[in-house]
XYZ file of C-alpha atoms in Angstrom:
747
model
C -55.273 -22.783 27.986
C -52.195 -24.874 28.879
C -51.825 -26.036 25.253
C -51.999 -22.442 24.016
C -49.422 -21.337 26.634
C -47.080 -24.124 25.532
C -47.255 -22.899 21.939
C -46.326 -19.355 23.035
C -43.318 -20.605 25.011
C -42.169 -22.708 22.068
C -42.458 -19.734 19.739
C -40.382 -17.571 22.110
C -37.700 -20.254 22.452
C -37.584 -20.684 18.683
C -37.070 -16.951 18.282
C -34.294 -16.976 20.900
C -32.572 -19.899 19.212
C -32.875 -18.244 15.816
C -31.481 -14.956 17.107
C -28.667 -16.861 18.782
C -27.712 -18.430 15.459
C -27.738 -15.006 13.813
C -25.567 -13.584 16.558
C -23.135 -16.441 16.200
C -22.996 -15.900 12.475
C -22.488 -12.165 13.027
C -19.493 -12.854 15.259
C -17.775 -14.994 12.631
C -14.944 -13.232 10.802
C -15.184 -15.466 7.771
C -17.130 -14.236 4.738
C -18.710 -15.652 1.628
C -19.273 -13.524 -1.445
C -20.484 -13.649 -5.030
C -17.665 -15.247 -7.041
C -15.860 -13.173 -9.621
C -15.892 -14.433 -13.178
C -12.763 -14.761 -15.228
C -10.748 -17.163 -17.307
C -8.207 -19.415 -15.593
C -8.295 -17.532 -12.290
C -6.639 -20.344 -10.357
C -3.971 -21.367 -12.863
C -0.570 -19.980 -13.784
C 2.783 -19.158 -12.254
C 3.172 -16.767 -9.330
C 5.755 -13.982 -9.494
C 6.796 -11.075 -7.244
C 5.221 -12.641 -4.157
C 5.342 -10.610 -0.975
C 5.182 -7.028 -2.220
C 2.137 -4.826 -2.780
C 1.601 -6.391 -6.225
C 1.689 -10.083 -7.186
C 1.303 -11.776 -10.559
C -0.518 -15.062 -11.005
C -1.433 -16.477 -14.382
C -3.486 -13.984 -16.364
C -3.879 -11.466 -13.546
C -2.015 -8.922 -11.452
C -3.214 -8.466 -7.870
C -2.344 -5.237 -6.064
C -3.195 -3.135 -3.029
C -5.368 -0.305 -4.328
C -3.710 2.640 -2.603
C -2.315 3.596 0.784
C -4.904 3.317 3.535
C -4.359 3.535 7.289
C -5.692 1.043 9.805
C -8.060 3.537 11.451
C -10.240 3.789 8.333
C -13.514 1.877 8.242
C -12.842 -1.773 7.396
C -16.248 -3.417 7.405
C -16.237 -6.190 4.831
C -17.441 -5.050 1.427
C -16.996 -1.306 1.971
C -13.279 -0.463 1.438
C -12.081 0.593 -2.009
C -8.892 2.393 -1.115
C -6.458 -0.120 0.363
C -8.485 -3.110 -0.852
C -6.843 -5.835 -2.951
C -7.799 -5.451 -6.608
C -6.952 -7.360 -9.758
C -6.408 -6.420 -13.385
C -5.928 -8.762 -16.305
C -2.506 -8.656 -17.899
C -4.184 -7.919 -21.223
C -5.848 -4.767 -19.855
C -2.686 -3.835 -17.983
C -0.555 -4.028 -21.131
C -3.161 -2.048 -23.104
C -3.314 0.690 -20.430
C -6.912 -0.114 -19.521
C -5.945 0.703 -15.958
C -9.463 1.355 -14.663
C -10.738 -2.074 -15.726
C -10.135 -3.619 -12.313
C -12.151 -5.633 -9.827
C -11.927 -5.803 -6.059
C -10.938 -9.283 -4.900
C -10.593 -8.551 -1.192
C -13.003 -5.807 -0.061
C -10.993 -5.250 3.098
C -7.972 -3.042 3.777
C -4.688 -4.847 3.181
C -2.424 -3.359 5.811
C 0.760 -3.787 7.779
C 2.819 -1.148 9.572
C 5.854 -3.213 8.553
C 6.397 -2.854 4.812
C 8.924 -5.660 4.417
C 6.110 -8.011 3.415
C 2.726 -7.432 1.783
C 0.409 -9.860 -0.002
C 1.155 -13.468 -0.986
C -0.545 -15.906 -3.349
C -0.362 -19.678 -2.884
C -2.682 -22.055 -4.689
C -6.166 -20.561 -4.948
C -5.810 -17.942 -2.221
C -4.282 -14.558 -1.508
C -2.873 -14.076 2.010
C -2.611 -10.711 3.767
C -3.021 -8.746 6.985
C -5.989 -6.472 7.702
C -7.009 -4.147 10.568
C -9.328 -5.777 13.077
C -12.990 -4.816 13.171
C -13.591 -6.479 16.542
C -14.860 -4.289 19.373
C -13.826 -4.271 23.013
C -16.232 -4.277 25.962
C -16.829 -0.543 25.504
C -17.749 -0.988 21.850
C -14.514 0.569 20.543
C -13.143 -0.961 17.334
C -9.689 -2.470 17.926
C -8.269 -1.336 14.585
C -4.723 -1.255 15.971
C -4.782 -5.069 15.987
C -3.695 -6.845 12.820
C -5.628 -9.916 11.705
C -4.018 -12.378 9.312
C -6.449 -13.824 6.763
C -6.778 -15.246 3.260
C -9.329 -14.931 0.462
C -9.969 -17.155 -2.553
C -8.884 -15.529 -5.782
C -12.474 -15.500 -7.040
C -13.577 -13.732 -3.805
C -16.030 -16.524 -2.987
C -14.655 -17.165 0.509
C -12.624 -15.274 3.085
C -11.190 -17.176 6.027
C -11.642 -16.315 9.654
C -8.435 -14.758 11.074
C -5.628 -17.257 11.548
C -4.294 -15.060 14.327
C -4.594 -11.491 15.559
C -1.512 -9.420 16.401
C -1.688 -6.613 18.919
C 1.419 -5.203 17.223
C 0.516 -4.086 13.693
C 4.223 -3.745 12.853
C 4.854 -7.440 13.505
C 7.279 -8.810 10.898
C 5.946 -11.828 9.035
C 6.109 -13.944 5.907
C 3.569 -16.323 4.404
C 5.611 -19.261 3.117
C 4.795 -22.620 1.575
C 6.520 -25.929 2.328
C 5.342 -29.075 0.523
C 1.879 -27.671 -0.155
C 1.270 -26.301 3.337
C 1.173 -22.547 3.895
C 2.766 -21.333 7.117
C 2.648 -17.909 8.703
C 6.222 -17.362 9.879
C 6.344 -14.402 12.257
C 8.310 -12.720 15.016
C 6.590 -11.680 18.250
C 8.370 -8.804 19.965
C 7.898 -8.195 23.673
C 5.997 -11.456 24.137
C 5.365 -12.719 27.679
C 4.602 -16.439 27.578
C 5.689 -17.254 31.120
C 4.719 -14.108 33.033
C 8.124 -12.587 32.387
C 8.690 -9.191 33.912
C 10.092 -8.072 30.566
C 8.824 -9.396 27.248
C 11.185 -11.257 24.929
C 11.411 -11.787 21.164
C 10.136 -15.138 19.914
C 9.848 -16.769 16.484
C 6.621 -18.634 15.637
C 5.297 -20.704 12.769
C 1.537 -21.104 12.342
C 0.161 -23.865 10.109
C -2.757 -22.235 8.267
C -4.328 -25.637 7.537
C -4.375 -27.048 11.057
C -4.099 -23.841 13.078
C -1.163 -25.285 15.038
C 1.143 -22.557 16.310
C 4.722 -23.743 16.929
C 7.109 -21.735 19.078
C 10.255 -22.213 17.016
C 12.611 -20.178 19.168
C 12.239 -18.507 22.536
C 14.126 -15.304 23.370
C 16.200 -14.546 20.271
C 18.629 -11.647 20.137
C 18.312 -10.831 16.409
C 16.849 -12.395 13.264
C 16.827 -12.135 9.472
C 14.239 -13.065 6.877
C 15.239 -13.316 3.226
C 15.628 -9.761 1.958
C 14.414 -10.432 -1.603
C 12.684 -13.811 -1.787
C 9.750 -13.231 0.532
C 8.616 -16.853 0.086
C 11.787 -18.318 1.616
C 10.759 -20.382 4.681
C 14.223 -20.050 6.272
C 15.143 -17.569 8.949
C 18.498 -16.943 10.637
C 18.836 -15.721 14.190
C 21.317 -15.221 17.004
C 20.994 -16.291 20.650
C 22.711 -14.697 23.593
C 24.356 -17.031 26.083
C 23.318 -16.230 29.617
C 25.371 -16.639 32.759
C 22.643 -17.683 35.136
C 24.893 -17.323 38.132
C 25.356 -13.603 37.502
C 22.170 -12.972 35.551
C 24.070 -11.337 32.672
C 25.108 -12.515 29.199
C 28.510 -13.721 28.193
C 30.526 -11.749 25.645
C 29.764 -14.102 22.784
C 26.680 -15.462 21.050
C 25.476 -18.278 18.808
C 24.032 -18.246 15.295
C 21.199 -20.603 14.280
C 18.812 -21.207 11.402
C 15.329 -22.758 11.257
C 12.581 -23.272 8.674
C 8.842 -22.789 9.060
C 7.947 -26.481 8.819
C 10.009 -27.580 11.855
C 7.721 -28.590 14.707
C 9.897 -30.175 17.406
C 12.278 -28.424 19.768
C 15.790 -29.798 20.095
C 16.737 -31.685 23.216
C 19.842 -30.194 24.791
C 21.967 -31.434 27.631
C 21.373 -28.806 30.279
C 23.096 -30.713 33.073
C 25.975 -28.249 32.973
C 23.599 -25.582 34.237
C 22.651 -27.404 37.424
C 23.929 -25.557 40.427
C 24.868 -22.513 38.320
C 21.733 -20.466 38.788
C 19.366 -22.331 36.489
C 15.810 -22.443 37.839
C 13.659 -25.208 36.329
C 10.485 -23.337 37.234
C 11.381 -19.877 35.953
C 14.058 -20.388 33.292
C 13.143 -21.570 29.791
C 15.120 -22.595 26.735
C 13.204 -23.511 23.567
C 15.024 -23.802 20.252
C 13.947 -25.777 17.179
C 16.808 -24.488 15.042
C 20.130 -25.831 13.865
C 23.349 -24.373 15.220
C 25.456 -22.759 12.487
C 28.195 -20.886 14.388
C 29.309 -21.379 17.978
C 30.657 -18.219 19.510
C 32.520 -19.837 22.382
C 36.209 -20.327 21.711
C 38.331 -23.339 22.482
C 37.499 -27.001 22.091
C 34.048 -28.296 22.903
C 33.386 -31.847 24.046
C 29.710 -31.664 23.279
C 27.384 -29.027 21.838
C 24.967 -27.370 24.235
C 23.374 -23.943 24.211
C 25.654 -22.970 27.091
C 29.254 -23.904 26.419
C 31.175 -21.953 29.008
C 33.338 -24.588 30.639
C 36.725 -24.482 28.904
C 38.816 -27.632 29.101
C 41.869 -26.895 31.220
C 44.341 -27.168 28.339
C 42.450 -24.580 26.251
C 41.565 -22.114 28.970
C 44.348 -19.747 27.913
C 44.203 -17.635 24.755
C 40.741 -18.938 23.887
C 38.982 -16.579 21.477
C 35.195 -16.188 21.459
C 33.071 -14.492 18.828
C 30.022 -12.292 18.398
C 28.003 -12.615 15.174
C 25.984 -9.731 13.752
C 23.456 -10.473 11.010
C 23.534 -8.117 8.024
C 21.422 -9.525 5.206
C 20.190 -12.795 3.773
C 19.309 -13.353 0.118
C 19.922 -15.754 -2.751
C 20.663 -18.537 -0.255
C 23.544 -16.511 1.166
C 23.824 -15.175 4.689
C 25.958 -12.070 5.052
C 27.197 -11.372 8.579
C 30.036 -9.840 10.523
C 32.153 -11.492 13.193
C 34.059 -9.740 15.917
C 36.063 -11.289 18.740
C 36.800 -10.491 22.339
C 40.277 -9.234 21.501
C 39.658 -7.857 17.979
C 36.860 -5.332 17.680
C 36.799 -5.136 13.870
C 33.548 -6.326 12.263
C 34.930 -8.623 9.592
C 32.418 -9.318 6.816
C 31.692 -12.969 5.938
C 29.213 -14.984 3.915
C 27.668 -18.379 4.550
C 25.664 -20.327 1.975
C 22.731 -22.410 3.124
C 24.086 -25.800 4.171
C 27.426 -25.242 2.426
C 29.460 -26.269 5.474
C 28.810 -29.095 7.886
C 27.804 -27.362 11.095
C 28.014 -30.448 13.285
C 31.405 -29.170 14.404
C 30.931 -25.444 15.121
C 34.589 -24.934 15.961
C 35.632 -26.397 12.617
C 33.105 -24.119 10.957
C 34.620 -21.088 12.651
C 38.063 -22.245 11.621
C 36.870 -22.462 8.009
C 36.122 -18.739 8.158
C 39.725 -17.881 9.013
C 41.096 -15.384 6.479
C 37.909 -15.723 4.392
C 36.449 -12.331 5.178
C 35.114 -10.221 2.313
C 35.901 -6.947 4.016
C 37.683 -5.828 7.151
C 34.885 -3.484 8.230
C 31.363 -4.593 7.304
C 29.468 -2.408 9.748
C 27.324 -0.917 6.927
C 26.835 -4.172 5.035
C 23.105 -4.250 5.796
C 22.654 -1.244 3.459
C 24.492 -2.815 0.508
C 22.853 -4.341 -2.546
C 24.576 -7.564 -3.616
C 25.315 -8.689 -7.159
C 25.800 -12.419 -7.817
C 27.619 -14.243 -10.581
C 26.354 -17.299 -12.457
C 27.580 -19.596 -9.677
C 25.591 -17.765 -7.019
C 28.706 -16.177 -5.500
C 28.836 -12.502 -4.598
C 30.381 -10.632 -7.500
C 30.046 -7.050 -6.270
C 28.208 -4.792 -3.845
C 26.458 -1.492 -4.538
C 26.573 1.045 -1.742
C 25.780 4.679 -1.051
C 28.678 6.886 -0.036
C 28.523 9.207 2.944
C 30.082 11.934 0.815
C 27.393 11.481 -1.848
C 26.772 9.308 -4.854
C 26.606 5.535 -5.271
C 29.557 3.187 -5.802
C 30.064 -0.375 -6.969
C 32.764 -2.527 -5.401
C 33.803 -5.719 -7.200
C 35.170 -8.790 -5.427
C 38.747 -9.590 -6.459
C 40.628 -12.595 -5.117
C 37.806 -13.219 -2.689
C 37.973 -9.716 -1.192
C 36.104 -6.440 -1.458
C 38.235 -3.318 -1.738
C 38.646 -0.764 1.000
C 37.602 2.737 -0.047
C 40.453 4.642 -1.617
C 41.269 8.230 -0.853
C 40.552 11.030 -3.294
C 42.660 10.816 -6.420
C 43.161 7.070 -6.123
C 40.158 5.993 -8.199
C 42.223 4.852 -11.136
C 40.710 3.641 -14.396
C 41.538 0.032 -13.592
C 39.960 0.283 -10.148
C 37.165 -2.132 -9.285
C 35.694 0.240 -6.711
C 34.260 3.346 -8.378
C 31.250 5.648 -8.587
C 28.331 4.785 -10.827
C 26.414 7.831 -9.556
C 28.721 10.791 -9.071
C 27.089 12.874 -6.375
C 23.915 13.626 -4.461
C 22.539 12.145 -1.259
C 21.034 8.949 -2.597
C 18.731 6.213 -1.321
C 18.907 2.836 -3.047
C 15.385 1.594 -3.828
C 15.727 -1.761 -5.606
C 17.566 -3.691 -8.301
C 15.977 -4.896 -11.515
C 18.326 -7.867 -11.824
C 16.866 -9.030 -15.116
C 17.707 -5.745 -16.856
C 20.745 -4.769 -14.714
C 19.152 -1.500 -13.623
C 19.590 0.138 -10.245
C 16.649 2.321 -9.171
C 17.380 4.974 -6.583
C 16.213 8.312 -5.207
C 18.116 11.565 -4.829
C 17.105 13.964 -2.080
C 16.582 17.619 -2.868
C 15.251 16.956 -6.378
C 11.908 18.663 -5.807
C 9.984 15.519 -4.859
C 7.558 15.124 -1.963
C 8.677 11.510 -1.608
C 11.173 9.395 -3.508
C 12.275 10.777 -6.845
C 13.034 7.837 -9.140
C 16.333 7.610 -10.995
C 17.896 4.755 -12.915
C 21.384 3.651 -13.925
C 22.769 0.542 -15.626
C 25.184 -1.028 -13.155
C 26.478 -3.821 -15.398
C 29.672 -2.242 -16.751
C 32.929 -3.068 -14.982
C 34.704 -0.290 -16.858
C 35.321 2.752 -14.694
C 35.435 5.023 -17.742
C 31.863 4.155 -18.776
C 30.560 6.133 -15.817
C 32.415 9.328 -16.635
C 30.148 12.341 -17.085
C 29.385 13.095 -20.742
C 27.369 16.263 -20.570
C 26.456 16.594 -24.241
C 26.336 12.942 -25.274
C 25.038 10.817 -22.396
C 25.950 7.149 -22.581
C 23.794 4.135 -21.628
C 25.570 4.251 -18.246
C 24.681 7.867 -17.510
C 22.008 8.089 -14.780
C 18.601 9.403 -15.780
C 15.607 10.539 -13.801
C 12.254 9.079 -14.834
C 9.917 12.006 -15.499
C 8.831 13.646 -12.230
C 7.667 10.450 -10.556
C 7.176 10.932 -6.842
C 6.741 7.784 -4.719
C 5.570 7.551 -1.104
C 8.396 6.968 1.372
C 6.365 5.385 4.158
C 4.901 2.485 2.194
C 6.057 -0.396 0.019
C 8.844 0.439 -2.426
C 8.047 0.818 -6.139
C 7.992 -2.356 -8.229
C 8.511 -3.321 -11.861
C 5.594 -5.501 -12.998
C 5.450 -6.662 -16.625
C 7.740 -3.840 -17.737
C 5.763 -1.095 -15.996
C 6.806 0.813 -12.896
C 4.036 0.995 -10.286
C 4.189 2.945 -7.046
C 2.129 4.799 -4.446
C 1.999 8.416 -5.539
C 3.192 11.263 -3.329
C 2.945 13.973 -6.000
C 1.533 17.309 -4.907
C -1.890 16.741 -6.469
C -2.144 13.212 -4.991
C -0.665 13.793 -1.523
C -4.028 13.465 0.190
C -4.976 10.331 -1.749
C -1.849 8.202 -2.416
C -3.313 5.805 -4.946
C -1.219 3.619 -7.259
C 0.196 5.061 -10.464
C 1.657 3.140 -13.391
C 4.397 4.344 -15.732
C 4.982 2.163 -18.770
C 8.739 1.794 -19.308
C 8.405 -0.336 -22.443
C 9.303 1.000 -25.841
C 7.357 0.432 -29.045
C 8.745 -3.089 -29.388
C 7.703 -4.034 -25.869
C 11.305 -4.055 -24.620
C 12.535 -2.037 -21.618
C 13.260 1.554 -22.585
C 16.911 2.457 -22.816
C 18.146 5.427 -20.835
C 18.288 7.368 -24.111
C 14.598 6.634 -24.762
C 13.723 7.792 -21.261
C 15.635 11.023 -21.865
C 13.609 11.597 -25.030
C 10.405 11.019 -23.067
C 11.636 13.418 -20.383
C 12.310 16.113 -22.962
C 8.796 15.793 -24.328
C 7.347 15.959 -20.823
C 9.459 18.941 -19.758
C 8.619 20.872 -22.912
C 4.952 20.852 -21.926
C 5.710 22.814 -18.776
C 7.825 25.238 -20.753
C 5.086 25.647 -23.335
C 2.412 26.325 -20.733
C 4.681 28.848 -19.013
C 4.983 30.746 -22.290
C 1.422 31.927 -21.775
C 2.618 33.900 -18.769
C 4.324 36.265 -21.210
C 1.905 39.198 -21.118
C 3.448 40.816 -24.186
C 2.696 37.797 -26.328
C -0.523 36.859 -24.572
C -2.111 40.026 -23.081
C -3.881 39.315 -19.828
C -7.023 41.172 -20.903
C -7.540 38.537 -23.583
C -5.840 35.486 -22.083
C -6.755 35.807 -18.448
C -6.287 32.554 -16.482
C -5.063 30.681 -19.553
C -1.988 29.209 -17.831
C -3.996 27.621 -15.036
C -6.686 26.474 -17.434
C -4.054 24.556 -19.387
C -2.619 23.066 -16.197
C -6.084 21.888 -15.266
C -6.418 20.226 -18.659
C -2.951 18.642 -18.296
C -3.789 16.983 -14.961
C -7.438 16.130 -15.543
C -7.628 15.447 -19.326
C -11.175 16.757 -18.894
C -12.924 17.957 -22.046
C -16.374 18.969 -20.783
C -16.307 20.621 -17.359
C -14.394 23.718 -18.472
C -17.253 24.747 -20.771
C -19.802 24.486 -17.958
C -17.489 26.367 -15.637
C -16.916 29.012 -18.317
C -20.603 29.945 -18.495
C -20.902 30.305 -14.725
C -17.678 32.299 -14.356
C -18.458 34.686 -17.199
C -22.036 35.156 -16.012
C -20.799 36.039 -12.545
C -18.260 38.582 -13.828
C -19.209 42.247 -13.468
C -19.501 44.413 -16.571
C -16.179 46.170 -16.024
C -14.200 42.964 -15.390
C -12.033 41.206 -17.926
C -13.838 38.108 -19.115
C -12.240 35.217 -17.106
C -12.878 32.800 -19.968
C -12.302 34.747 -23.153
C -12.832 33.326 -26.604
C -9.057 33.470 -27.093
C -8.447 31.387 -23.951
C -10.999 28.795 -24.984
C -9.422 28.581 -28.428
C -6.016 27.841 -26.895
C -7.613 25.352 -24.517
C -9.237 23.501 -27.423
C -5.940 23.447 -29.307
C -4.300 21.932 -26.218
C -6.926 19.201 -26.122
C -6.439 18.410 -29.809
C -2.836 19.023 -30.900
C -2.423 19.252 -34.645
C -0.290 20.780 -37.348
C -0.993 24.476 -37.444
C -1.627 25.062 -33.725
C 0.723 25.736 -30.826
C 0.759 22.080 -29.737
C 1.842 20.486 -32.980
C 4.846 18.860 -31.225
C 2.556 16.819 -28.976
C 0.464 14.894 -31.485
C 1.728 11.502 -30.232
C -1.087 9.457 -28.741
C -1.748 6.489 -26.507
C -4.943 4.682 -25.713
C -5.610 4.911 -21.986
C -8.773 3.432 -20.512
C -10.233 3.151 -24.000
C -9.716 6.822 -24.907
C -7.168 8.466 -27.163
C -4.785 10.517 -25.045
C -2.425 13.094 -26.537
C 1.046 13.883 -25.225
C -0.416 17.099 -23.780
C -2.037 15.062 -20.983
C -0.209 13.699 -17.990
C -1.990 10.376 -18.429
C 0.053 9.908 -21.614
C 3.128 9.521 -19.384
C 1.710 7.845 -16.286
C -1.770 7.050 -15.047
C -3.847 5.947 -12.112
C -3.890 2.163 -11.732
C -7.176 0.941 -10.274
C -10.094 3.066 -9.119
C -10.486 5.760 -6.517
C -13.392 5.656 -4.103
C -16.366 7.801 -5.100
C -15.635 10.314 -2.330
C -11.961 10.586 -3.302
C -12.866 10.913 -6.985
C -15.131 13.832 -6.197
C -12.650 15.431 -3.800
C -9.779 15.103 -6.273
C -11.805 16.641 -9.097
C -12.821 19.524 -6.815
C -9.210 20.064 -5.756
C -8.135 20.486 -9.386
C -10.968 22.931 -10.005
C -10.050 24.907 -6.887
C -6.344 24.910 -7.735
C -6.489 25.854 -11.400
C -9.843 27.250 -12.496
C -10.899 30.816 -11.612
C -13.252 31.138 -8.689
C -16.478 33.082 -9.016
C -19.351 34.355 -6.921
C -22.770 34.037 -8.438
C -24.764 37.277 -8.504
C -27.483 37.327 -5.858
C -30.990 37.572 -7.361
C -34.380 38.216 -5.877
C -36.849 35.427 -6.214
C -38.734 37.546 -8.782
C -35.549 37.853 -10.949
C -34.641 34.227 -10.607
C -37.916 32.841 -12.078
C -37.570 34.495 -15.505
C -40.175 36.073 -17.799
C -42.284 32.973 -18.400
C -42.308 32.233 -14.717
C -43.488 35.733 -13.943
C -46.434 35.446 -16.407
C -47.554 32.164 -14.921
C -47.105 33.598 -11.461
C -49.416 36.593 -12.193
C -52.083 34.385 -13.776
C -51.876 31.980 -10.875
C -52.211 34.763 -8.317
C -55.281 36.121 -10.142
C -56.927 32.724 -10.122
C -56.095 32.292 -6.472
C -57.574 35.770 -5.788
C -60.818 34.906 -7.537
C -61.053 31.652 -5.651
C -60.492 33.435 -2.362
C -63.120 36.144 -3.127
C -65.653 33.540 -4.212
C -65.019 31.476 -1.146
C -65.487 34.469 1.132
C -68.785 35.400 -0.619
C -70.175 31.911 -0.220
C -69.162 31.849 3.418
C -70.868 35.205 4.128
C -74.137 34.116 2.486
C -74.066 30.883 4.443
C -73.557 32.664 7.746
C -76.346 35.209 7.088
C -78.885 32.533 6.232
C -77.916 30.566 9.293
C -78.385 33.599 11.519
C -81.913 34.187 10.159
C -82.894 30.647 10.912
C -81.581 30.809 14.461
C -83.328 34.151 15.346
C -86.873 33.255 13.988
C -89.574 32.467 16.803
C -90.396 28.830 17.265
C -93.977 27.659 16.279
C -96.143 25.848 18.940
C -97.370 22.440 17.968
C -101.029 21.489 18.877
C -101.697 18.264 20.747
C -103.743 15.981 18.574
C -106.437 14.021 20.445
C -107.891 10.835 19.009
C -111.651 11.026 19.655
C -112.539 7.916 17.773
C -114.347 5.389 19.954
C -112.605 2.028 19.816
C -115.568 -0.306 20.499
C -113.404 -3.402 20.516
C -112.059 -2.528 23.927
C -114.177 -3.602 26.950
C -113.117 -0.861 29.281
C -114.957 -2.370 32.226
C -113.742 -5.927 32.135
C -110.103 -5.103 31.054
């Protein structure tokens, strides 16, 4: 018994241990998956790192649509918002649906300054947490930072989880090590009553998290090169005796790979309110500009003791960060006695910062502009030496201007009538409330949006900004020049997501068009001409004219005199449905149901005339109304005519099955005539053959029922007779045979 009991206990313990291992595995956030196949997945150059689409080698990796963090994010389930890939060969050939999901999780960040990054064999991103709190509620508002191998074979456990999904970050690489450089807002490391802003660097190999700077006032990542490991920041200088800040600040820089904090001489703070237990100063960065005026005997974070001889007329400065790109920091400097925000630049390491006062002196009379308060909204153009050549800026009165640097200075805005032909500050976009989107520096194109142009999101316009001749941007109404702005079709990009990007000559963006508002997947518009070069503005205008003429042509069918409604009912919407869907089969099925449901005195919703025009629309040719739209492209392996929207721009990637169905239904609801099927009795619905079989079947069932009843009656009658008959008495049989073998006396 004891041996059997021991076996039972061992079996129970084994089960507990096994379940414990399963639970532990279930709690792990890392994943393994079936590897994706593909040629040279891990080789090739990386381009466009840090946006929603990144190139590496033979592939383009992109976030497959706009998805919020509250959507289900269990590994393996997401399609929308997942990271997908497409080969550059398929991308160039418009095989946009030939994609594969690399990261079956939602790539997400509420801060759209940085997206996905690729270093080595892995793609790095942020994703909503799937962890649950004690009440079993998913903590999707937390952002977990992870990476996945490019063949999908392995996904890391989270490097860190942010409670603030809008946390600003960059994945950067220094000497083969990938760091997560991020800013923690409102962080309380020392039980502060009020959280402060800190800069961290997390080594993704070792997991070591370095506090680079504690309690910064402001900071700047690189605005264009998202892989730049350098960050600039300012520090306030606190008067611990009064508890307030002085009227100047300090400007520092640090890189992600720095691990040790600087040692500062804080002896000057003794007896001036500094509390060793409650006050903290951590700074791994290098001082660039010292805001305190006068001479300084030694550099400390708190230089407020002026030498006696310099105590008078000492000027101190406040630095305001504007932008940082191309190794150039753009900032403004104001002083205690001069409130103007003079605009300056500083190149990485260009000036020896060991003497901050000398550095400040070097800035004297070197300002680009007297008032640079709006400099953070400018786009900067650089010459071949890496110096700022010009700035592009929106004007409060409308339009976009370019301002060239002359003699080391930017021009102040001139009053009306002073924009002379030899001016180096002039409009390149004449009017309209504009938003600058991005610069295509390789092709010298500025992409921007104009409000009030009928778009749900950003309309997308383009202008060549390269000419320094004021006259090139004059308005030529009848003969537009290469420098005349042009809108690209009716593209409509989401405003609350990553900005559009140019990848391999194609413009990709999250759609906000009216038919895609509820879905916001990625669309691609090929801006290459037949030779594979970027389209000129003239070529885009030609494409626009073709596109606009479709709308005009469809609207012609609203002319009841030319197309009587009794014969061409619903034709306009039918053509719009075909334009958006490029569907060639559903309309015929819908036609039968709609016409069958129509009453006898109704006009036929799908007349033969309407179907004939629909078929001509699907197959433009000489001799029909769509002969001007015979141009074709191959999209997703099918020939697409210029009568379809997919000829001009198409879905990149794949919609989820539910969204695909919902989108198709929305087009049907919007453009195809509704109908109500006639109600039928069950007898009418089964048809003639069904009725014959039904009658025969009922007859057979009737015969079976009658026969069964007859048999049952006969059985019951016979049984009753047997029960009521009198019972016969059985005689007792007596054995009278004498058994002589028995001795009845002796036995």
